[in-house]
């Protein structure tokens, strides 16, 4: 179970950020075709709001007021939801946060436009930053978000390229580099770097970046593990709250750490059969094939290897946190960061 302080802190940050997003989202008019109602769809689906919470916690534990961090936190959440919409288009995902994805309901053109609108709206709070924290820090945050978007696209390009090209020459280090770009930078390094800038601090910058990297990698590996957990098979997984398509990574043929490990350990003929099924386009796969892949990953220790790696990265994060804790005054914001270390590998959604 996550530490008891984690979810209330996330919920408080989520409420603040959703209200900020509502404030900056225009009402629909006669010519918008319901665009802004769809912009609010994903943000209102009960997300964890982890990225804005990390931004707020980092800024607050270093002494910045909440009002100074809130616009950047809202921009991060808008960016995140825009990326989710585009990700659902690229992956053909059918579920998002327990409901049908936007592309599955409204189609690709409308969904891409909604994601584009979110990216445009994310600029508004960044402009408001110039009044709250000054031009210098506002430009520094914009620089971080620009690099975040670029690295996320690079990580996505790596992952999509492996599937598109039918490439199986993917080692664990390749997966970890992809995760560093796509998840660690996007979900942990950038939000914490933004919080650091809001607080106008450079103290602990190196340690916080290393901490964010370790947390981000552990978080993504656990996310991959949760994706392969079937309701009724793994009792510790909350399938309803997970809100994504179970085994979706196998339907999409994604190269996860679990799959890389299983392919390396399996007999040649069995590994070849797994690759054959994985290379079948999603629309042509059948449930029996995906069930076979799931059993294949389990049989060859893929889930255990992934959990081991996630815990290893979380332990590295814990060591860094222990080093910096004495340099930070006690606060719920500092405690949230510490609690997050256990949460990333223990969460069930």
XYZ file of C-alpha atoms in Angstrom:
349
model
C 0.000 0.000 0.000
C 1.223 3.572 -0.671
C 2.263 5.580 2.415
C -0.889 7.155 3.921
C 0.293 10.711 3.217
C 0.796 10.230 -0.513
C -2.754 10.150 -1.834
C -4.107 13.105 0.223
C -1.172 15.224 -0.977
C -1.746 14.183 -4.591
C -5.485 14.853 -4.243
C -4.896 18.348 -2.844
C -2.514 19.203 -5.679
C -4.882 17.720 -8.250
C -7.792 19.842 -7.005
C -5.697 23.007 -7.155
C -4.376 22.273 -10.628
C -7.733 21.215 -12.096
C -9.244 24.462 -10.850
C -6.389 26.372 -12.487
C -6.918 24.484 -15.760
C -10.639 25.254 -15.627
C -9.779 28.914 -15.134
C -7.574 29.163 -18.219
C -9.772 27.020 -20.516
C -12.221 29.171 -22.506
C -15.901 28.256 -22.697
C -17.127 26.685 -25.899
C -18.775 29.007 -28.380
C -20.838 28.443 -31.521
C -17.710 27.907 -33.630
C -15.556 25.722 -31.369
C -17.369 22.429 -31.969
C -17.122 21.371 -28.329
C -13.317 21.632 -28.395
C -12.872 22.974 -24.870
C -15.214 20.443 -23.294
C -12.948 17.773 -24.773
C -9.860 19.633 -23.531
C -11.215 19.207 -19.998
C -12.138 15.540 -20.496
C -8.843 13.862 -19.538
C -7.912 16.341 -16.749
C -11.290 15.686 -15.084
C -10.969 11.880 -15.165
C -9.317 11.576 -11.765
C -5.636 11.568 -12.676
C -2.894 11.178 -10.074
C -1.547 14.658 -10.947
C 1.917 13.407 -10.034
C 3.825 15.889 -12.194
C 2.213 19.057 -10.818
C 2.512 17.619 -7.304
C 6.254 17.133 -7.804
C 6.604 20.699 -9.049
C 4.635 22.077 -6.099
C 6.394 19.889 -3.516
C 9.874 20.813 -4.762
C 9.089 24.525 -4.826
C 7.380 24.497 -1.428
C 10.043 22.438 0.364
C 12.597 25.004 -0.833
C 10.525 27.899 0.507
C 8.463 29.156 -2.448
C 4.786 30.109 -1.940
C 2.071 27.997 -3.551
C 0.858 30.803 -5.823
C 4.287 31.007 -7.428
C 4.267 27.301 -8.338
C 0.651 26.843 -9.425
C 0.817 28.203 -13.011
C 3.804 26.009 -13.859
C 2.106 23.009 -12.247
C -0.992 23.611 -14.396
C 1.140 23.905 -17.534
C 2.812 20.580 -16.728
C -0.563 18.876 -16.321
C -1.837 20.304 -19.610
C 1.314 19.138 -21.380
C 0.865 15.703 -19.820
C -2.741 15.351 -20.925
C -1.884 16.547 -24.427
C 0.831 13.903 -24.631
C -1.644 11.273 -23.400
C -4.113 12.138 -26.152
C -1.393 11.951 -28.797
C -0.033 8.761 -27.213
C -3.468 7.145 -27.397
C -3.614 8.042 -31.087
C -0.131 6.655 -31.786
C -0.648 3.437 -29.811
C -4.286 2.838 -30.731
C -5.128 2.640 -27.019
C -8.766 1.973 -26.233
C -8.853 2.960 -22.549
C -7.586 5.947 -20.601
C -8.211 6.344 -16.876
C -10.922 3.720 -16.868
C -12.952 5.169 -19.742
C -12.825 4.912 -23.541
C -9.943 6.945 -24.933
C -10.663 10.089 -26.938
C -9.541 8.516 -30.246
C -11.782 5.486 -29.712
C -14.813 7.758 -29.220
C -14.125 10.856 -31.325
C -11.629 9.596 -33.903
C -8.069 10.559 -34.725
C -8.530 14.030 -36.317
C -10.599 15.429 -33.433
C -8.279 13.877 -30.838
C -5.122 15.283 -32.417
C -6.750 18.715 -32.478
C -7.694 18.428 -28.788
C -4.088 17.574 -27.923
C -2.874 20.536 -29.962
C -5.300 22.831 -28.134
C -3.974 21.613 -24.780
C -0.418 22.405 -25.857
C -1.509 25.897 -26.883
C -3.343 26.485 -23.593
C -0.277 25.345 -21.635
C 1.506 28.486 -22.819
C -0.942 30.771 -21.015
C 0.152 30.018 -17.429
C 3.772 30.169 -18.561
C 3.148 33.740 -19.701
C 1.556 34.504 -16.330
C 4.807 33.399 -14.717
C 6.503 36.578 -15.905
C 4.341 38.543 -13.487
C 4.717 36.108 -10.589
C 8.370 35.075 -10.683
C 9.959 37.410 -13.225
C 11.237 37.046 -16.765
C 14.505 35.282 -15.912
C 12.914 32.385 -14.041
C 10.011 32.222 -16.500
C 12.419 31.746 -19.396
C 14.336 29.121 -17.423
C 11.100 27.157 -16.897
C 10.251 27.478 -20.585
C 13.699 26.084 -21.393
C 13.079 23.061 -19.137
C 9.665 22.403 -20.693
C 11.098 22.706 -24.201
C 13.739 20.109 -23.381
C 11.092 17.952 -21.689
C 8.921 17.944 -24.814
C 11.903 17.211 -27.050
C 13.198 14.349 -24.907
C 9.720 12.871 -24.576
C 9.351 12.889 -28.364
C 12.791 11.286 -28.727
C 11.876 8.524 -26.275
C 8.572 7.944 -28.032
C 10.414 7.815 -31.366
C 12.715 5.115 -29.999
C 9.788 3.014 -28.786
C 7.653 3.474 -31.896
C 10.667 2.821 -34.109
C 11.369 -0.547 -32.514
C 7.808 -1.647 -33.220
C 7.599 -0.106 -36.697
C 10.910 -1.620 -37.819
C 10.322 -4.987 -36.159
C 13.582 -4.507 -34.264
C 14.437 -7.015 -31.530
C 18.052 -5.946 -31.032
C 16.954 -4.130 -27.876
C 19.082 -4.593 -24.755
C 18.094 -3.608 -21.199
C 20.329 -0.526 -21.461
C 18.388 0.570 -24.584
C 15.101 0.232 -22.715
C 16.477 2.197 -19.739
C 17.668 4.993 -22.033
C 14.249 5.152 -23.683
C 12.609 5.305 -20.249
C 15.014 8.045 -19.142
C 13.906 10.164 -22.102
C 10.226 9.300 -22.209
C 9.346 8.988 -18.519
C 12.099 10.065 -16.137
C 12.705 13.422 -17.803
C 9.079 14.028 -18.622
C 7.489 12.926 -15.353
C 10.135 13.579 -12.702
C 13.218 15.528 -13.822
C 11.326 18.372 -15.521
C 8.655 18.894 -12.805
C 11.277 18.935 -10.048
C 13.568 21.202 -12.077
C 10.646 23.604 -12.556
C 9.964 23.590 -8.817
C 13.622 24.337 -8.173
C 13.479 27.319 -10.537
C 10.255 28.622 -8.971
C 12.060 28.626 -5.612
C 15.028 30.376 -7.275
C 17.381 27.758 -5.922
C 20.371 25.970 -7.332
C 21.245 24.233 -4.069
C 20.804 20.465 -4.343
C 20.185 20.704 -8.102
C 22.486 17.801 -8.975
C 21.170 15.549 -6.205
C 17.528 16.301 -7.018
C 18.083 15.528 -10.691
C 19.684 12.180 -9.849
C 16.847 11.438 -7.437
C 14.266 12.320 -10.094
C 15.979 10.083 -12.652
C 15.991 7.052 -10.352
C 12.355 7.636 -9.381
C 11.296 8.031 -13.001
C 12.898 4.788 -14.123
C 11.421 2.859 -11.184
C 8.011 4.404 -11.879
C 7.964 3.337 -15.538
C 9.128 -0.195 -14.835
C 6.342 -0.560 -12.275
C 3.899 0.870 -14.828
C 4.963 -1.827 -17.276
C 4.487 -4.490 -14.595
C 0.996 -3.234 -13.787
C 0.090 -3.395 -17.468
C 0.569 -7.163 -17.460
C -1.353 -7.827 -14.276
C -4.680 -9.533 -14.894
C -7.589 -8.972 -12.540
C -7.944 -12.032 -10.366
C -4.374 -13.154 -11.002
C -2.474 -10.497 -9.078
C -4.420 -9.532 -5.967
C -2.280 -6.465 -5.265
C -3.320 -4.705 -8.480
C -6.356 -2.417 -8.471
C -7.546 -3.065 -12.031
C -10.364 -0.536 -11.883
C -8.136 2.302 -10.679
C -5.321 1.323 -13.055
C -7.642 2.541 -15.794
C -5.663 1.311 -18.794
C -6.022 -1.669 -21.063
C -4.639 -4.752 -19.304
C -1.828 -6.310 -21.381
C -2.025 -3.357 -23.768
C 1.770 -3.410 -24.107
C 1.567 -6.942 -25.512
C -1.220 -6.011 -27.906
C 0.977 -3.131 -29.120
C 4.214 -5.152 -29.202
C 6.106 -2.791 -26.904
C 9.653 -3.701 -25.890
C 9.479 -3.715 -22.086
C 12.171 -4.839 -19.667
C 10.054 -7.907 -18.842
C 9.793 -8.917 -22.472
C 13.481 -8.285 -23.180
C 14.412 -10.510 -20.231
C 11.971 -13.281 -21.190
C 13.177 -13.330 -24.802
C 16.792 -13.594 -23.632
C 16.020 -16.492 -21.261
C 13.614 -18.535 -23.393
C 14.637 -21.382 -25.708
C 15.221 -20.177 -29.272
C 12.058 -21.697 -30.741
C 9.853 -20.270 -28.002
C 11.450 -16.827 -28.291
C 10.930 -16.910 -32.064
C 7.235 -17.684 -31.578
C 6.928 -14.787 -29.120
C 8.549 -12.396 -31.600
C 6.263 -13.631 -34.367
C 3.146 -12.888 -32.323
C 4.475 -9.548 -31.115
C 5.133 -8.452 -34.695
C 1.524 -9.128 -35.691
C -0.305 -5.770 -36.013
C -2.541 -4.986 -33.077
C -5.694 -5.168 -35.194
C -4.820 -8.718 -36.292
C -3.839 -10.164 -32.902
C -6.283 -12.401 -31.068
C -6.790 -12.788 -27.323
C -5.366 -16.300 -27.249
C -2.063 -15.022 -28.647
C -1.840 -12.236 -26.084
C -2.646 -14.722 -23.302
C 0.191 -16.927 -24.582
C 2.574 -13.943 -24.487
C 1.539 -13.105 -20.944
C 2.216 -16.690 -19.845
C 5.538 -16.571 -21.727
C 6.690 -13.477 -19.833
C 5.643 -14.994 -16.507
C 7.216 -18.368 -17.265
C 10.628 -16.868 -17.954
C 10.779 -14.551 -14.957
C 10.118 -11.281 -16.757
C 7.939 -9.796 -14.038
C 10.363 -10.758 -11.266
C 13.270 -9.218 -13.183
C 11.346 -5.994 -13.740
C 10.391 -5.741 -10.083
C 14.010 -6.348 -9.081
C 15.169 -3.526 -11.347
C 12.446 -1.159 -10.128
C 13.396 -1.800 -6.503
C 17.078 -1.309 -7.322
C 16.398 2.137 -8.782
C 14.100 3.026 -5.874
C 16.843 2.075 -3.391
C 19.250 4.382 -5.213
C 16.679 7.163 -4.927
C 16.304 6.440 -1.201
C 20.047 6.802 -0.650
C 20.065 10.186 -2.385
C 17.040 11.332 -0.381
C 18.741 10.304 2.868
C 21.751 12.439 1.917
C 19.752 15.603 1.220
C 17.126 15.332 3.983
C 19.313 17.003 6.657
C 19.707 20.028 4.370
C 15.942 20.600 4.086
C 13.650 21.901 6.838
C 10.949 19.450 7.965
C 7.728 19.867 5.977
C 4.920 17.863 4.415
C 6.465 18.717 1.055
C 9.805 17.135 1.939
C 7.963 14.145 3.417
C 5.936 13.734 0.218
C 9.132 13.349 -1.765
C 10.388 10.720 0.665
C 7.088 8.843 0.667
C 7.115 8.840 -3.125
C 10.134 6.533 -3.162
C 8.092 3.670 -1.747
C 5.002 4.633 -3.705
C 6.563 4.245 -7.159
C 7.207 0.531 -6.651
C 4.267 -0.304 -4.353
C 1.443 1.439 -6.210
C -1.304 -0.609 -7.818
C -2.537 2.076 -10.231
